[in-house]
PDB file of C-alpha atoms in Angstrom:
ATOM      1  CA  UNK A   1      -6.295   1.996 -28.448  1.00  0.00           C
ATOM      2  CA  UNK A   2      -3.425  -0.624 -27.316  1.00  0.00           C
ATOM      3  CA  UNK A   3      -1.330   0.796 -30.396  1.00  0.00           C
ATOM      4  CA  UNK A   4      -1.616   4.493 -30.219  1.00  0.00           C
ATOM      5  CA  UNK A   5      -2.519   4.665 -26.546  1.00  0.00           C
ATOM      6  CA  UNK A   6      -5.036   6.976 -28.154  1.00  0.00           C
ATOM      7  CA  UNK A   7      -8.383   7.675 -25.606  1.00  0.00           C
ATOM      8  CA  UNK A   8     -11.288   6.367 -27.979  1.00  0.00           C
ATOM      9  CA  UNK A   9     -13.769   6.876 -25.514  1.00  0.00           C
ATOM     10  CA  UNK A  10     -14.623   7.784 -21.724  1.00  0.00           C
ATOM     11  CA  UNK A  11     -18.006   7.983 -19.936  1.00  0.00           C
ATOM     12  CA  UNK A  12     -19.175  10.765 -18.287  1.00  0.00           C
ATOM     13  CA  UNK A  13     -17.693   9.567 -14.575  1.00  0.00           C
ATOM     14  CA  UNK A  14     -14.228   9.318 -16.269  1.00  0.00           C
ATOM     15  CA  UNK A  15     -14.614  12.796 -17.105  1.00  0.00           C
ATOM     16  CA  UNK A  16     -16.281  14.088 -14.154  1.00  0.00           C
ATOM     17  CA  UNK A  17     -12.566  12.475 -12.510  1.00  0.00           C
ATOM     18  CA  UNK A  18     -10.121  13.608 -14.563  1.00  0.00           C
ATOM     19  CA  UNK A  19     -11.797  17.330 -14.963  1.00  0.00           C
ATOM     20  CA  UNK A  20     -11.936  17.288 -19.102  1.00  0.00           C
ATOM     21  CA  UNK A  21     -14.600  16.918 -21.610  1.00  0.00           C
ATOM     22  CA  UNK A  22     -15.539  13.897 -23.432  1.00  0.00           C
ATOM     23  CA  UNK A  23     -13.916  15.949 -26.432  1.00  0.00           C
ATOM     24  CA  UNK A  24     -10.426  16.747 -24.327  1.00  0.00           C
ATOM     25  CA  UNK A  25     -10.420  12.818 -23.067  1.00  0.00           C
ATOM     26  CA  UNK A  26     -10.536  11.626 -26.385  1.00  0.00           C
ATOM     27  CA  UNK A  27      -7.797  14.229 -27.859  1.00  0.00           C
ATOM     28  CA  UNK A  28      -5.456  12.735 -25.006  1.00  0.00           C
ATOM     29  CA  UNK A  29      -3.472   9.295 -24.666  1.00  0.00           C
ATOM     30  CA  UNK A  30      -2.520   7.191 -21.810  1.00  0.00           C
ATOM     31  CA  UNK A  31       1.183   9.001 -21.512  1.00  0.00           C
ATOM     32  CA  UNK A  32      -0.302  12.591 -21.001  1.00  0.00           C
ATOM     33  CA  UNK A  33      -2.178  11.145 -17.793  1.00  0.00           C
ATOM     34  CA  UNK A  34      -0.103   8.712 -16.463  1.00  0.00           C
ATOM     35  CA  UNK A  35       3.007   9.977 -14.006  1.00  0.00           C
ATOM     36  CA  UNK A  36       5.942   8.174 -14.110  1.00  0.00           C
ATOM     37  CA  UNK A  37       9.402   8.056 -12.034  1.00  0.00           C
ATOM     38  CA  UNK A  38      11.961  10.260 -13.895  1.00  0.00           C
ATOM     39  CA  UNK A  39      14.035   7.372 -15.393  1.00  0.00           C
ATOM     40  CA  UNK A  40      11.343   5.131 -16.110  1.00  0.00           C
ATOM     41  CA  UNK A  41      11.021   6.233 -19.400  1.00  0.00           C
ATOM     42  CA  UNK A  42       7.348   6.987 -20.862  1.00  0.00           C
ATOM     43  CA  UNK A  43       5.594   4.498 -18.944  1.00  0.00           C
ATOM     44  CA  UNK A  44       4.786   2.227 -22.145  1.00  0.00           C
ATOM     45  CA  UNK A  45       6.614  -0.861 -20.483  1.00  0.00           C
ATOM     46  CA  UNK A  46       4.303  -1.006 -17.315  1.00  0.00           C
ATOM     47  CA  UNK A  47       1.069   0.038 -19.594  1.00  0.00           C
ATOM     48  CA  UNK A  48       1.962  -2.902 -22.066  1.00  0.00           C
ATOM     49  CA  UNK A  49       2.615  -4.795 -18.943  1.00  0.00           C
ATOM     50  CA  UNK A  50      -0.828  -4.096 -17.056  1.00  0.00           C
ATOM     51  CA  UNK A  51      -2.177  -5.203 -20.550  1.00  0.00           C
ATOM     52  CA  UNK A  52      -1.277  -8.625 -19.904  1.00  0.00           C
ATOM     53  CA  UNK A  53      -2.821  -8.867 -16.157  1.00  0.00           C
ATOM     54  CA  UNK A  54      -6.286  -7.485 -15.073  1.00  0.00           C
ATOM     55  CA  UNK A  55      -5.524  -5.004 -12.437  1.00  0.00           C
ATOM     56  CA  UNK A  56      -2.639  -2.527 -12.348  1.00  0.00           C
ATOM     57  CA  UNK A  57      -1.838   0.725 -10.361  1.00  0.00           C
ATOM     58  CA  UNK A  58      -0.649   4.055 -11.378  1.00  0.00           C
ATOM     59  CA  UNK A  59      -0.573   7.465 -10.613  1.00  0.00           C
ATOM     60  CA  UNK A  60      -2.648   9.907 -13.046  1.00  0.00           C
ATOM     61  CA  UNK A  61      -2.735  13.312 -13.696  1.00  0.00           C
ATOM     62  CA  UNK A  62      -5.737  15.304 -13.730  1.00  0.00           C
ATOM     63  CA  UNK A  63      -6.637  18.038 -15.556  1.00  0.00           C
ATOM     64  CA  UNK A  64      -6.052  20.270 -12.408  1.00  0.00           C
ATOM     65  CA  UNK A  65      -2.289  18.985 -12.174  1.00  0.00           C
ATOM     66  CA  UNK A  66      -3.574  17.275  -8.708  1.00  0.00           C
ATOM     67  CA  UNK A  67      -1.518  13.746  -9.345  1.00  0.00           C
ATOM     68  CA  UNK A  68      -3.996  10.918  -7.574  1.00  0.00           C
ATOM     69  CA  UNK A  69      -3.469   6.802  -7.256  1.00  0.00           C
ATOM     70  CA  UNK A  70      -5.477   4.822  -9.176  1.00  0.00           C
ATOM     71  CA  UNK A  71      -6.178   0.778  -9.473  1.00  0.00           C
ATOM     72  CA  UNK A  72      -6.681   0.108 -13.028  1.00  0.00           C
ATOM     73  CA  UNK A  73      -8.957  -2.475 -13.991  1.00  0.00           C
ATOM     74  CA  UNK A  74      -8.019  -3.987 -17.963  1.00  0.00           C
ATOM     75  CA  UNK A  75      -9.206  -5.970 -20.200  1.00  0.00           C
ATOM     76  CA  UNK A  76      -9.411  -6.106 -24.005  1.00  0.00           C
ATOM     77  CA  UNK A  77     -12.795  -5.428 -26.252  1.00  0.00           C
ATOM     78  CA  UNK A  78     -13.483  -5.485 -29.629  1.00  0.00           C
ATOM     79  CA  UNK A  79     -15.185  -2.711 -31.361  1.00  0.00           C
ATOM     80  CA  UNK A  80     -15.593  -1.930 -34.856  1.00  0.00           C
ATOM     81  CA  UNK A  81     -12.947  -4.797 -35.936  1.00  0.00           C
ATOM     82  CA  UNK A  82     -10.395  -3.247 -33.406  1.00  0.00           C
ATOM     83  CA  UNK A  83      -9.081  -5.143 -30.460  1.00  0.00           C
ATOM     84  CA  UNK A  84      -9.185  -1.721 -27.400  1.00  0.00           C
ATOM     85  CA  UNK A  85      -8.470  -2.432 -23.720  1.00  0.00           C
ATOM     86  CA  UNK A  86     -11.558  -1.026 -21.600  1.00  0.00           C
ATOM     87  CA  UNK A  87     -10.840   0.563 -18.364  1.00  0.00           C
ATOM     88  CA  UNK A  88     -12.247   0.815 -14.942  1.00  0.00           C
ATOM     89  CA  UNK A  89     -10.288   2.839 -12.675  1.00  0.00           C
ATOM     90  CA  UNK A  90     -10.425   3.382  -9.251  1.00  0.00           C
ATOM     91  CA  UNK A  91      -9.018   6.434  -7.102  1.00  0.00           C
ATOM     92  CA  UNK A  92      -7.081   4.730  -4.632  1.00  0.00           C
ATOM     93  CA  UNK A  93      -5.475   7.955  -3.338  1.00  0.00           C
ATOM     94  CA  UNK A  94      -6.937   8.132   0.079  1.00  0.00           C
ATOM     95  CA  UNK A  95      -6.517   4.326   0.572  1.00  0.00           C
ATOM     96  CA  UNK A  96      -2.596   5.002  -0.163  1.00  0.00           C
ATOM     97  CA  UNK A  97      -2.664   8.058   1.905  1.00  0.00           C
ATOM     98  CA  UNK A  98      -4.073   5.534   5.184  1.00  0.00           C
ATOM     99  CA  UNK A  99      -1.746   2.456   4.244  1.00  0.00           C
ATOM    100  CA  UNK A 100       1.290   5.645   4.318  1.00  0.00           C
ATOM    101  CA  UNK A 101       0.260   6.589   7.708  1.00  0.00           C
ATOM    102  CA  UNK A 102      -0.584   3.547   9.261  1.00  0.00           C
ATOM    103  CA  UNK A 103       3.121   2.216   8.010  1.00  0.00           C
ATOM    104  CA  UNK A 104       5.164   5.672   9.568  1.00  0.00           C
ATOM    105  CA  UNK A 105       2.220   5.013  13.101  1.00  0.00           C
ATOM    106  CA  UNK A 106       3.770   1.557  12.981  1.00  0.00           C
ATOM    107  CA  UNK A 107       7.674   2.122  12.335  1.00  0.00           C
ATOM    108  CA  UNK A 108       6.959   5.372  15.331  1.00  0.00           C
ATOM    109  CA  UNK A 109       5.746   2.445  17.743  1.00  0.00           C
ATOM    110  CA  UNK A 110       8.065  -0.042  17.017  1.00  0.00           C
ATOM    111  CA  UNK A 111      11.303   2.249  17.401  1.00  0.00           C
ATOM    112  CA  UNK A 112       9.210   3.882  21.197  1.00  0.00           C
ATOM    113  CA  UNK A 113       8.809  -0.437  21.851  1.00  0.00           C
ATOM    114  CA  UNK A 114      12.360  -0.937  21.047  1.00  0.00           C
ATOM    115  CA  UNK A 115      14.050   2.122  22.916  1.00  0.00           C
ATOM    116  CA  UNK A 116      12.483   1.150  26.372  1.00  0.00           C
ATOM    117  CA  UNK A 117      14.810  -0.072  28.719  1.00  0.00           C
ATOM    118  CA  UNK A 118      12.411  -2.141  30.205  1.00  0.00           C
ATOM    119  CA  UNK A 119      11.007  -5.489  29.005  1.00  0.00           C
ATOM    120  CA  UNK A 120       7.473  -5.207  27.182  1.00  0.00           C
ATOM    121  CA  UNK A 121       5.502  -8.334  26.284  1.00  0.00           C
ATOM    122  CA  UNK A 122       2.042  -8.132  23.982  1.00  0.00           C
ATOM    123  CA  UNK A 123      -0.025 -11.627  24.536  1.00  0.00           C
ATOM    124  CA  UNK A 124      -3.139 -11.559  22.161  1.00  0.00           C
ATOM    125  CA  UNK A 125      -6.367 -13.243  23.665  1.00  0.00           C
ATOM    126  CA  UNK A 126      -5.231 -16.929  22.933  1.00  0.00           C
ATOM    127  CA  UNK A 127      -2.133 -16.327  25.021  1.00  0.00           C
ATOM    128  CA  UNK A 128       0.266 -16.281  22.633  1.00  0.00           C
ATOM    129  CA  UNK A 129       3.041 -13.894  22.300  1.00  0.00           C
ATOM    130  CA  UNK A 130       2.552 -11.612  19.760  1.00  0.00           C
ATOM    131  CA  UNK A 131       5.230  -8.640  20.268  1.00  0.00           C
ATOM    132  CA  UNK A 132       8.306  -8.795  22.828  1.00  0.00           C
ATOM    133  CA  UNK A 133      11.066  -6.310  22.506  1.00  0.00           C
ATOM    134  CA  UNK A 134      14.566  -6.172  22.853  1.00  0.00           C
ATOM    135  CA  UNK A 135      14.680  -5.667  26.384  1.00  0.00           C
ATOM    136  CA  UNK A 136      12.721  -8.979  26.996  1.00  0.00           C
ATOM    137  CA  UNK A 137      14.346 -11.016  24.704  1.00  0.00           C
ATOM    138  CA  UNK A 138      17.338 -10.031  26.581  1.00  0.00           C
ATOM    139  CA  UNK A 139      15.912 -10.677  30.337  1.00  0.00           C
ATOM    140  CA  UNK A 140      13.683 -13.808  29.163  1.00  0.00           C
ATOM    141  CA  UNK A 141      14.097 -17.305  27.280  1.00  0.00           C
ATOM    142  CA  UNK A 142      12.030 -16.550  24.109  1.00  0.00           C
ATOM    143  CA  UNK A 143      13.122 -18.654  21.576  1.00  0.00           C
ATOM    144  CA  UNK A 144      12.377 -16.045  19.085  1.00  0.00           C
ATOM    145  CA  UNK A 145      11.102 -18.208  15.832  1.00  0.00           C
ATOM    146  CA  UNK A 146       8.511 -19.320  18.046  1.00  0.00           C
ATOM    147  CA  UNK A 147       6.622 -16.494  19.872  1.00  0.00           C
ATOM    148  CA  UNK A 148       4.378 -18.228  22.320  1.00  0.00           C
ATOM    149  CA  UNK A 149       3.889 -18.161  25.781  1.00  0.00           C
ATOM    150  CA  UNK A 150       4.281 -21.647  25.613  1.00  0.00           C
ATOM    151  CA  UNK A 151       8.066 -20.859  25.222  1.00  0.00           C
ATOM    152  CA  UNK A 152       8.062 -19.007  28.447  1.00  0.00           C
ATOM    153  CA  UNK A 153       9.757 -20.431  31.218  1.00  0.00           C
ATOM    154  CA  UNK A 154       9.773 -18.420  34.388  1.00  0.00           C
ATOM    155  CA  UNK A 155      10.757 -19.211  37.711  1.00  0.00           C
ATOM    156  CA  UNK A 156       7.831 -18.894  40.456  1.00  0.00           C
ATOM    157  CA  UNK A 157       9.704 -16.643  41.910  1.00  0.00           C
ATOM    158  CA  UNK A 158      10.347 -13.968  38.633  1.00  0.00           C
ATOM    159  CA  UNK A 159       9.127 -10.763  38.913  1.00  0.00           C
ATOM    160  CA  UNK A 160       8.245  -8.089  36.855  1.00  0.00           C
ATOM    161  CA  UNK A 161       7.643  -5.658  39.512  1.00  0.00           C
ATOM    162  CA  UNK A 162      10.572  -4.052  41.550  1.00  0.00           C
ATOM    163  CA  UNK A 163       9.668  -4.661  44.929  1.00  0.00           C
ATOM    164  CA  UNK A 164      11.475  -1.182  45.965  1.00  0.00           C
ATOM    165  CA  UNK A 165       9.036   0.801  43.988  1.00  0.00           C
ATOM    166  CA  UNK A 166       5.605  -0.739  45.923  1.00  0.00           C
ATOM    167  CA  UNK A 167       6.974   0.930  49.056  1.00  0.00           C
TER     168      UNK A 167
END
């Protein structure tokens, strides 16, 4: 219920989820299982907010205290002569959880990329330049808006091998 934030209903996966009964889910509203920042207030700004759009994320509260991400699905019913929003949530947790690590796997590569003090160029299958670091921008003319291999232009003569170490 959009006014009360009162839990009129929940089918037996909701429950299953969040660990209550259909008789606890319906004694509960939305602010008891929704997590929000300290200073962000009761959440009622983002859940009127998520009202207006279809899909919305959050972090809920179970009734183990385990806090898990969810993708919440809205969108407004009428029952009884009531307008309700009806919602299907997803746990995203685990999806957050892979996005988290593939983001610190990513920032760990590029700062071991940009620390080398030699030059380090990534051409994908087409050719084109796809990741150069510091290093190379330094010792090569990439025009860096543009990373193609079109863009470099090496001598016949350049090298990326010192000759000293093949002896």
């Amino acid at each position: 219920d959009p006014s009360t934030q009162r839990i009129t209903d929940a089918n037996p996966s909701a429950c299953a989820f969040y660990g209550y009964s259909l008789e606890e889910m319906t004694s509960k509203n939305m602010q008891e299982i929704n997590v929000f920042p300290t200073g962000h207030g009761d959440g009622s700004e983002t859940h009127i907010r998520s009202w207006n759009s279809s899909v919305a994320a959050f972090s809920h509260r179970l009734a183990s205290g385990e806090v898990r991400n969810v993708e919440v699905y809205s969108s407004s019913v009428t029952a009884g002569g009531k307008v309700l929003l009806n919602y299907i949530i997803f746990d995203i947790t685990k999806r957050r959880m892979a996005e988290e690590a593939l983001r610190n796997s990513e920032k760990k590569f590029r700062e071991l990329i940009e620390g080398l003090s030699s030059a380090v160029l990534v051409f994908s299958s087409d050719m084109s330049l796809s990741l150069a670091n510091a290093k190379a921008h330094e010792m090569l003319p990439i025009v860096p808006e543009n990373h193609s291999s079109e863009n470099l232009v090496l001598e016949k003569s350049a090298s990326f091998i010192n000759s000293s170490e093949l002896e």
